[in-house]
């Protein structure tokens, strides 16, 4: 059995039941679906697009493996003719998307798929799964980046992430958002992300005393001496480092930093900084971890806590304050005709769309306009061609390029959107052309309804 994360059966049952119904009716027309977020979570002024690379990998490799087709036969749910049809299923559609690292807002299409309806529909569950998760984590991570004000940030969240894939993709999403690296080793290999690590309390406990633990670790890892000093008493741990540092220096080993993982980070950092400075270790940094998030980081930075870096774990990899997004993937056009959901509080805008971003003279984001595809508005178009006929339009962006894009976009945020408590007050305009299309679509829907009645 192939890796479960790449299986085409990683979907909802109703995708397959709809596909069989489409097949029976010979409904193979071209359809356009768009992925967007209905509204921003509380205290989020913006979101960051992430996960496109994994979506494209999925689409380019999606197929029904023989063992998957055999299992579907055994369920007895589907006709032999339909299963034979699935054996030939491949994605050969078009994808347009905002590049990863792009800042976006509610009701803006982030990705559009145009393909025969059976292709565009079947990929919905996995596509939303990939885009939703990484976008959620990237958006959380950018808040940490803004709060940290250039201090080192490392993803520490693997052990609390909701599964292995979540831990790996959280490392990727946080790095593209501006984190300096991750503690997750496999993410370093897969995504070429810098990896960071020190020691655990268990290492200290396994030794007879802290001094022997610190010295043995330093001699085993001479290029990366970051010592965990709060196993017993943080102040005493700092004093041991002061005593040990000159002896290590004689061997050409420098202590880079100490790590504090418990207690009040502000008070502990103040105490440790004083001890280190009095011992002449002015260049030794203080790295803090333990139940941190962007709000706590902001408060510590604003209080001038002498902390040079932060490890953010559980509250990042689970996006604890906003652990989900109202992300959806909706049909907006079928066989050249606009389609629009009209249900209470869940109405959608019809037709294929583009988003244009207008900037101020000094380069800050000013407003966005959502309009009908092909209708040119002021500003920069945000959705770009990615796949055509199932084939890449250009090579995928490197993670470093995505990271640069996100950094640049964060610098272009209006000042009020950089605050952590910001409500979604950025202006997203709906063009007159899109409003008119919605009206025409409604008139067509209600005229058909009247004729049936």
Coordinates of C-alpha atoms in Angstrom, one line a residue:
X1 CA 0.0 0.0 0.0
X2 CA 1.4 3.4 -0.9
X3 CA 1.8 6.2 1.6
X4 CA -1.7 7.1 2.9
X5 CA -1.1 10.8 2.5
X6 CA -0.9 10.4 -1.3
X7 CA -3.8 8.1 -1.7
X8 CA -6.7 9.2 -3.8
X9 CA -9.0 7.6 -1.3
X10 CA -8.0 10.2 1.3
X11 CA -11.3 11.9 0.5
X12 CA -14.9 11.9 1.6
X13 CA -17.3 9.2 0.4
X14 CA -19.6 11.7 -1.2
X15 CA -16.9 12.7 -3.7
X16 CA -17.1 9.2 -5.1
X17 CA -20.9 8.9 -5.0
X18 CA -21.2 12.2 -6.8
X19 CA -18.6 11.1 -9.4
X20 CA -20.6 7.9 -10.1
X21 CA -23.7 10.0 -10.6
X22 CA -21.9 12.4 -12.9
X23 CA -20.6 9.3 -14.8
X24 CA -24.0 7.8 -15.2
X25 CA -25.4 11.1 -16.6
X26 CA -22.4 11.6 -18.9
X27 CA -21.7 14.9 -17.1
X28 CA -18.2 15.6 -18.2
X29 CA -18.4 19.4 -18.7
X30 CA -15.7 21.9 -17.6
X31 CA -16.1 23.2 -14.1
X32 CA -14.4 25.9 -12.1
X33 CA -14.1 25.6 -8.3
X34 CA -12.5 28.2 -6.0
X35 CA -10.9 27.9 -2.6
X36 CA -11.4 30.8 -0.2
X37 CA -12.0 31.6 3.5
X38 CA -15.4 32.9 4.4
X39 CA -14.3 35.1 7.3
X40 CA -11.1 35.6 9.3
X41 CA -10.7 34.1 12.8
X42 CA -11.1 36.5 15.8
X43 CA -8.0 38.7 16.2
X44 CA -6.7 38.0 12.7
X45 CA -6.3 40.9 10.5
X46 CA -5.0 38.8 7.5
X47 CA -4.0 35.3 6.5
X48 CA -1.0 33.9 4.6
X49 CA -1.4 31.5 1.7
X50 CA 0.5 28.3 2.1
X51 CA 0.4 24.7 1.0
X52 CA 0.3 25.2 -2.8
X53 CA 3.4 23.0 -3.4
X54 CA 1.8 20.0 -1.7
X55 CA -1.5 20.5 -3.6
X56 CA 0.4 20.5 -6.9
X57 CA 2.3 17.4 -6.0
X58 CA -0.9 15.7 -5.1
X59 CA -2.7 16.7 -8.3
X60 CA 0.2 15.7 -10.5
X61 CA 0.4 12.3 -9.0
X62 CA -3.2 11.5 -8.2
X63 CA -4.6 8.2 -9.5
X64 CA -6.3 5.1 -8.4
X65 CA -3.9 2.3 -7.5
X66 CA -4.8 -1.3 -8.3
X67 CA -5.3 -2.2 -4.6
X68 CA -7.5 0.9 -4.2
X69 CA -9.7 -0.2 -7.1
X70 CA -9.9 -3.7 -5.8
X71 CA -11.0 -2.4 -2.4
X72 CA -13.7 -0.3 -4.0
X73 CA -15.0 -3.4 -5.8
X74 CA -15.2 -5.3 -2.6
X75 CA -17.3 -2.6 -0.9
X76 CA -20.1 -3.4 -3.4
X77 CA -21.0 0.3 -3.4
X78 CA -20.0 1.1 -7.0
X79 CA -20.7 -0.4 -10.4
X80 CA -18.0 -2.3 -12.3
X81 CA -18.3 0.2 -15.2
X82 CA -17.6 3.1 -12.8
X83 CA -14.6 1.4 -11.3
X84 CA -13.3 0.8 -14.7
X85 CA -13.7 4.5 -15.4
X86 CA -11.8 5.4 -12.3
X87 CA -8.8 3.3 -13.4
X88 CA -8.2 5.9 -16.1
X89 CA -8.8 8.9 -13.9
X90 CA -6.0 11.5 -14.0
X91 CA -6.0 15.2 -13.3
X92 CA -5.5 17.2 -16.5
X93 CA -7.0 20.6 -15.5
X94 CA -5.8 24.1 -15.0
X95 CA -4.8 25.7 -11.7
X96 CA -4.5 29.4 -10.9
X97 CA -3.4 30.5 -7.5
X98 CA -2.0 33.1 -5.3
X99 CA 1.7 32.3 -4.8
X100 CA 2.6 30.9 -1.4
X101 CA 3.5 33.6 1.1
X102 CA 0.9 36.0 -0.3
X103 CA -1.2 37.8 2.3
X104 CA -4.9 37.6 1.6
X105 CA -8.3 38.4 3.2
X106 CA -11.8 36.9 3.5
X107 CA -13.8 36.1 0.4
X108 CA -10.8 36.3 -1.9
X109 CA -10.2 33.3 -4.1
X110 CA -6.8 31.8 -3.2
X111 CA -6.8 29.0 -5.7
X112 CA -9.0 28.0 -8.7
X113 CA -9.2 24.7 -10.5
X114 CA -10.8 24.5 -13.9
X115 CA -11.2 20.9 -15.2
X116 CA -13.8 18.3 -16.2
X117 CA -16.2 18.2 -13.3
X118 CA -15.2 14.7 -12.1
X119 CA -11.5 15.9 -11.8
X120 CA -12.2 19.2 -10.1
X121 CA -14.7 17.7 -7.7
X122 CA -12.8 14.6 -6.5
X123 CA -9.7 16.6 -5.3
X124 CA -11.7 18.8 -3.0
X125 CA -11.2 17.1 0.4
X126 CA -7.4 16.7 0.1
X127 CA -6.9 20.1 -1.4
X128 CA -8.8 21.9 1.4
X129 CA -7.0 19.8 3.9
X130 CA -3.6 20.8 2.7
X131 CA -4.3 24.5 2.1
X132 CA -6.3 25.0 5.2
X133 CA -3.7 23.6 7.6
X134 CA -0.6 25.3 6.2
X135 CA -2.4 28.6 5.8
X136 CA -3.6 28.4 9.4
X137 CA -0.1 27.7 10.7
X138 CA 1.6 30.2 8.4
X139 CA -0.8 32.9 9.5
X140 CA -0.1 32.1 13.2
X141 CA 3.6 32.1 12.6
X142 CA 3.6 35.5 10.9
X143 CA 2.1 36.9 14.1
X144 CA 5.0 35.5 16.1
X145 CA 7.4 37.0 13.6
X146 CA 5.9 40.4 13.9
X147 CA 5.9 40.1 17.7
X148 CA 9.5 38.9 18.0
X149 CA 10.9 41.9 16.2
X150 CA 13.9 40.1 14.6
X151 CA 14.7 37.8 17.5
X152 CA 15.4 34.2 16.6
X153 CA 12.3 32.0 16.3
X154 CA 12.3 28.2 16.2
X155 CA 9.4 25.7 15.7
X156 CA 9.4 23.3 18.7
X157 CA 5.9 21.8 18.1
X158 CA 6.3 18.3 16.6
X159 CA 5.5 16.4 19.7
X160 CA 2.2 18.3 20.2
X161 CA 1.2 18.4 16.6
X162 CA -1.8 16.5 15.5
X163 CA 0.1 13.7 13.7
X164 CA 3.3 13.3 11.8
X165 CA 2.3 15.1 8.6
X166 CA 1.0 18.1 10.6
X167 CA 4.3 18.4 12.5
X168 CA 6.3 18.4 9.2
X169 CA 4.0 20.8 7.4
X170 CA 3.9 23.1 10.4
X171 CA 7.7 23.3 10.2
X172 CA 7.4 24.2 6.5
X173 CA 4.6 26.8 7.1
X174 CA 6.4 28.5 10.0
X175 CA 9.7 28.7 8.1
X176 CA 8.1 30.3 5.0
X177 CA 6.5 32.8 7.3
X178 CA 9.8 34.0 8.7
X179 CA 10.8 31.5 11.5
X180 CA 14.6 30.8 11.5
X181 CA 14.2 27.1 11.7
X182 CA 12.8 24.0 13.3
X183 CA 13.7 21.3 15.8
X184 CA 12.1 18.7 13.5
X185 CA 15.0 16.9 11.8
X186 CA 13.0 15.3 9.0
X187 CA 11.7 18.7 8.0
X188 CA 15.3 19.8 7.6
X189 CA 15.9 16.9 5.2
X190 CA 12.7 17.2 3.2
X191 CA 12.5 21.0 3.0
X192 CA 16.1 22.2 3.6
X193 CA 15.0 24.1 6.7
X194 CA 17.7 25.0 9.2
X195 CA 17.4 22.7 12.3
X196 CA 18.0 23.8 15.9
X197 CA 18.4 21.8 19.1
X198 CA 19.9 21.7 22.5
X199 CA 19.5 19.0 25.1
X200 CA 16.6 17.7 27.2
X201 CA 16.3 17.7 31.0
X202 CA 16.7 13.9 30.8
X203 CA 20.3 14.5 29.7
X204 CA 21.1 16.5 32.8
X205 CA 19.3 14.1 35.0
X206 CA 21.3 11.2 33.6
X207 CA 24.5 12.8 34.9
X208 CA 25.6 13.1 38.5
X209 CA 25.6 16.9 38.4
X210 CA 24.9 19.8 36.0
X211 CA 28.5 20.7 35.5
X212 CA 29.5 17.3 34.1
X213 CA 26.3 17.3 32.0
X214 CA 27.1 20.7 30.5
X215 CA 30.8 19.9 29.9
X216 CA 30.2 16.5 28.3
X217 CA 27.5 18.0 26.0
X218 CA 29.7 20.9 25.0
X219 CA 32.6 18.6 24.1
X220 CA 30.2 16.3 22.1
X221 CA 28.7 19.3 20.3
X222 CA 31.4 22.0 20.2
X223 CA 29.9 24.0 17.4
X224 CA 26.4 24.2 19.0
X225 CA 26.8 24.7 22.7
X226 CA 23.3 25.8 24.0
X227 CA 22.9 24.6 27.5
X228 CA 19.6 23.9 29.3
X229 CA 20.0 25.5 32.7
X230 CA 16.7 25.1 34.5
X231 CA 16.6 21.4 35.5
X232 CA 17.1 22.2 39.2
X233 CA 17.7 25.9 39.8
X234 CA 18.0 28.3 36.9
X235 CA 20.3 30.8 38.7
X236 CA 22.7 28.1 39.9
X237 CA 22.7 26.6 36.4
X238 CA 23.7 30.0 35.0
X239 CA 26.6 30.2 37.6
X240 CA 27.8 26.8 36.5
X241 CA 28.0 28.0 32.9
X242 CA 30.0 31.0 34.0
X243 CA 32.5 28.8 35.8
X244 CA 32.7 26.3 32.9
X245 CA 32.9 28.7 30.0
X246 CA 36.6 29.7 30.5
X247 CA 37.7 26.1 30.6
X248 CA 35.8 25.3 27.4
X249 CA 37.2 28.4 25.8
X250 CA 40.7 27.0 26.4
X251 CA 39.7 24.1 24.1
X252 CA 38.3 26.5 21.5
X253 CA 34.7 25.9 22.5
X254 CA 32.4 28.8 22.9
X255 CA 29.0 28.8 24.7
X256 CA 26.5 30.2 22.3
X257 CA 23.5 30.5 24.5
X258 CA 21.6 29.1 27.5
X259 CA 18.0 27.9 27.4
X260 CA 15.3 28.4 30.0
X261 CA 12.2 26.3 29.6
X262 CA 10.2 27.0 32.8
X263 CA 9.2 29.7 35.2
X264 CA 8.4 33.3 34.4
X265 CA 10.5 34.0 31.2
X266 CA 10.9 37.7 32.0
X267 CA 12.1 37.2 35.6
X268 CA 14.3 34.2 34.7
X269 CA 15.9 36.0 31.8
X270 CA 16.6 39.1 33.9
X271 CA 18.3 37.0 36.6
X272 CA 20.3 34.9 34.1
X273 CA 21.4 37.9 32.1
X274 CA 22.7 39.6 35.3
X275 CA 24.7 36.4 36.2
X276 CA 26.1 36.0 32.7
X277 CA 27.1 39.6 32.4
X278 CA 28.8 39.6 35.8
X279 CA 30.8 36.6 34.7
X280 CA 31.9 38.3 31.5
X281 CA 29.6 36.2 29.2
X282 CA 28.0 39.3 27.5
X283 CA 27.8 37.5 24.2
X284 CA 26.0 34.4 25.5
X285 CA 22.4 34.6 24.4
X286 CA 19.3 33.5 26.3
X287 CA 16.8 31.3 24.5
X288 CA 13.4 30.8 26.1
X289 CA 10.7 28.1 25.5
X290 CA 7.7 26.7 27.3
X291 CA 4.0 27.6 26.5
X292 CA 4.9 30.6 24.4
X293 CA 2.8 32.2 21.7
X294 CA 2.8 35.6 19.9
X295 CA 1.0 37.4 22.7
X296 CA 3.6 36.3 25.3
X297 CA 6.4 37.0 22.9
X298 CA 5.1 40.5 22.2
X299 CA 4.7 41.2 25.9
X300 CA 8.3 40.1 26.6
X301 CA 9.7 42.1 23.8
X302 CA 7.8 45.2 24.8
X303 CA 9.1 44.8 28.4
X304 CA 12.7 44.6 27.0
X305 CA 13.3 41.1 28.4
X306 CA 16.9 40.2 27.6
X307 CA 15.9 37.2 25.5
X308 CA 17.6 36.6 22.1
X309 CA 15.4 33.8 20.8
X310 CA 12.2 31.9 21.4
X311 CA 11.1 28.2 20.8
X312 CA 7.4 28.2 20.0
X313 CA 5.7 24.7 20.2
X314 CA 2.2 23.6 21.1
X315 CA 0.5 26.9 20.5
X316 CA 2.0 27.3 17.1
X317 CA 1.6 23.8 15.7
X318 CA -2.0 23.6 16.8
X319 CA -2.7 27.3 16.2
X320 CA -4.3 27.1 19.6
X321 CA -6.3 30.3 19.6
X322 CA -7.6 29.8 16.1
X323 CA -7.4 26.0 15.4
X324 CA -9.5 26.1 12.2
X325 CA -10.4 28.3 9.3
X326 CA -13.7 28.7 7.6
X327 CA -12.1 27.6 4.3
X328 CA -14.3 26.2 1.5
X329 CA -14.0 25.0 -2.1
X330 CA -17.0 25.9 -4.2
X331 CA -18.3 25.4 -7.7
X332 CA -18.4 28.9 -9.4
X333 CA -18.9 27.9 -13.1
X334 CA -20.1 24.9 -15.1
X335 CA -20.0 24.6 -18.8
X336 CA -19.4 28.3 -19.2
X337 CA -22.3 29.3 -16.9
X338 CA -21.8 31.0 -13.6
X339 CA -22.9 29.1 -10.5
X340 CA -23.7 30.6 -7.1
X341 CA -24.6 29.1 -3.7
X342 CA -27.4 31.2 -2.2
X343 CA -28.0 29.7 1.2
X344 CA -28.3 31.7 4.4
X345 CA -25.0 33.2 5.6
X346 CA -23.1 31.0 3.0
X347 CA -23.8 32.7 -0.3
X348 CA -20.9 32.7 -2.7
X349 CA -19.8 35.0 -5.6
X350 CA -20.3 33.4 -9.0
X351 CA -17.9 33.0 -11.9
X352 CA -14.2 32.8 -12.2
X353 CA -12.5 35.7 -10.4
X354 CA -9.3 37.6 -10.0
X355 CA -8.1 39.8 -7.1
X356 CA -6.3 43.1 -7.7
X357 CA -4.2 44.8 -4.9
X358 CA -3.8 48.5 -4.8
X359 CA -0.8 50.1 -3.0
X360 CA -0.2 53.5 -1.4
X361 CA 2.6 55.7 -2.8
X362 CA 5.0 54.3 -0.1
X363 CA 4.2 50.7 -1.0
X364 CA 1.7 49.7 1.7
X365 CA -1.3 47.6 0.9
X366 CA -4.3 50.0 0.5
X367 CA -7.3 47.9 -0.7
X368 CA -8.1 44.7 -2.7
X369 CA -10.7 44.4 -5.5
X370 CA -12.4 41.0 -6.3
X371 CA -13.7 41.0 -9.8
X372 CA -14.7 38.8 -12.7
X373 CA -11.8 37.2 -14.5
X374 CA -10.7 39.3 -17.5
X375 CA -12.0 42.5 -15.9
X376 CA -8.9 44.7 -15.3
X377 CA -8.9 46.8 -12.2
X378 CA -6.4 49.0 -10.5
X379 CA -3.4 47.4 -8.9
X380 CA -1.6 44.0 -9.1
X381 CA -3.4 40.8 -10.0
X382 CA -2.8 38.2 -7.3
X383 CA -3.8 34.9 -8.9
X384 CA -1.3 33.5 -11.3
X385 CA -1.3 30.5 -13.8
X386 CA 0.2 27.4 -12.1
X387 CA -0.9 24.4 -14.1
X388 CA -2.2 24.1 -17.6
X389 CA -3.6 20.8 -18.8
X390 CA -2.2 19.2 -15.6
X391 CA 1.3 20.4 -16.5
X392 CA 3.4 23.0 -14.6
X393 CA 3.5 26.4 -16.2
X394 CA 6.9 27.1 -14.6
X395 CA 9.2 25.5 -12.0
X396 CA 7.9 25.6 -8.4
X397 CA 9.1 28.4 -6.2
X398 CA 11.8 27.4 -3.8
X399 CA 11.0 27.7 -0.1
X400 CA 13.6 30.5 0.2
X401 CA 11.8 32.5 -2.5
X402 CA 8.4 31.9 -0.8
X403 CA 10.0 33.1 2.5
X404 CA 11.3 36.2 0.8
X405 CA 7.8 36.9 -0.6
X406 CA 6.2 36.6 2.7
X407 CA 8.8 38.8 4.4
X408 CA 8.2 41.5 1.7
X409 CA 4.4 41.3 2.1
X410 CA 4.6 41.6 5.8
X411 CA 6.6 44.8 5.3
X412 CA 3.8 46.1 3.0
X413 CA 1.1 45.6 5.6
X414 CA -0.6 48.8 6.8
X415 CA 0.6 49.6 10.3
X416 CA -2.7 48.9 12.0
X417 CA -2.7 45.3 10.6
X418 CA 0.6 44.5 12.3
X419 CA -1.0 44.6 15.7
X420 CA -2.0 41.3 17.2
X421 CA -5.5 42.2 18.2
X422 CA -6.5 43.6 14.9
X423 CA -10.0 42.9 13.6
X424 CA -10.4 42.3 9.9
X425 CA -10.7 45.9 8.8
X426 CA -8.8 45.9 5.5
X427 CA -11.0 47.0 2.7
X428 CA -11.9 44.3 0.1
X429 CA -14.0 45.8 -2.6
X430 CA -16.4 43.8 -4.8
X431 CA -16.4 45.2 -8.4
X432 CA -19.5 46.4 -10.1
X433 CA -18.9 43.8 -12.7
X434 CA -19.0 41.0 -10.2
X435 CA -22.0 42.4 -8.5
X436 CA -23.8 42.5 -11.8
X437 CA -22.9 38.9 -12.5
X438 CA -24.3 37.9 -9.2
X439 CA -27.5 39.7 -9.9
X440 CA -27.8 38.0 -13.4
X441 CA -27.0 34.6 -11.8
X442 CA -29.7 35.1 -9.2
X443 CA -32.2 36.2 -11.8
X444 CA -31.5 33.0 -13.8
X445 CA -31.8 30.8 -10.7
X446 CA -35.1 32.3 -9.6
X447 CA -36.6 32.3 -13.1
X448 CA -35.9 28.6 -13.3
X449 CA -37.3 28.1 -9.9
X450 CA -40.5 30.0 -10.8
X451 CA -40.9 27.9 -14.0
X452 CA -40.7 24.7 -12.0
X453 CA -43.3 25.9 -9.5

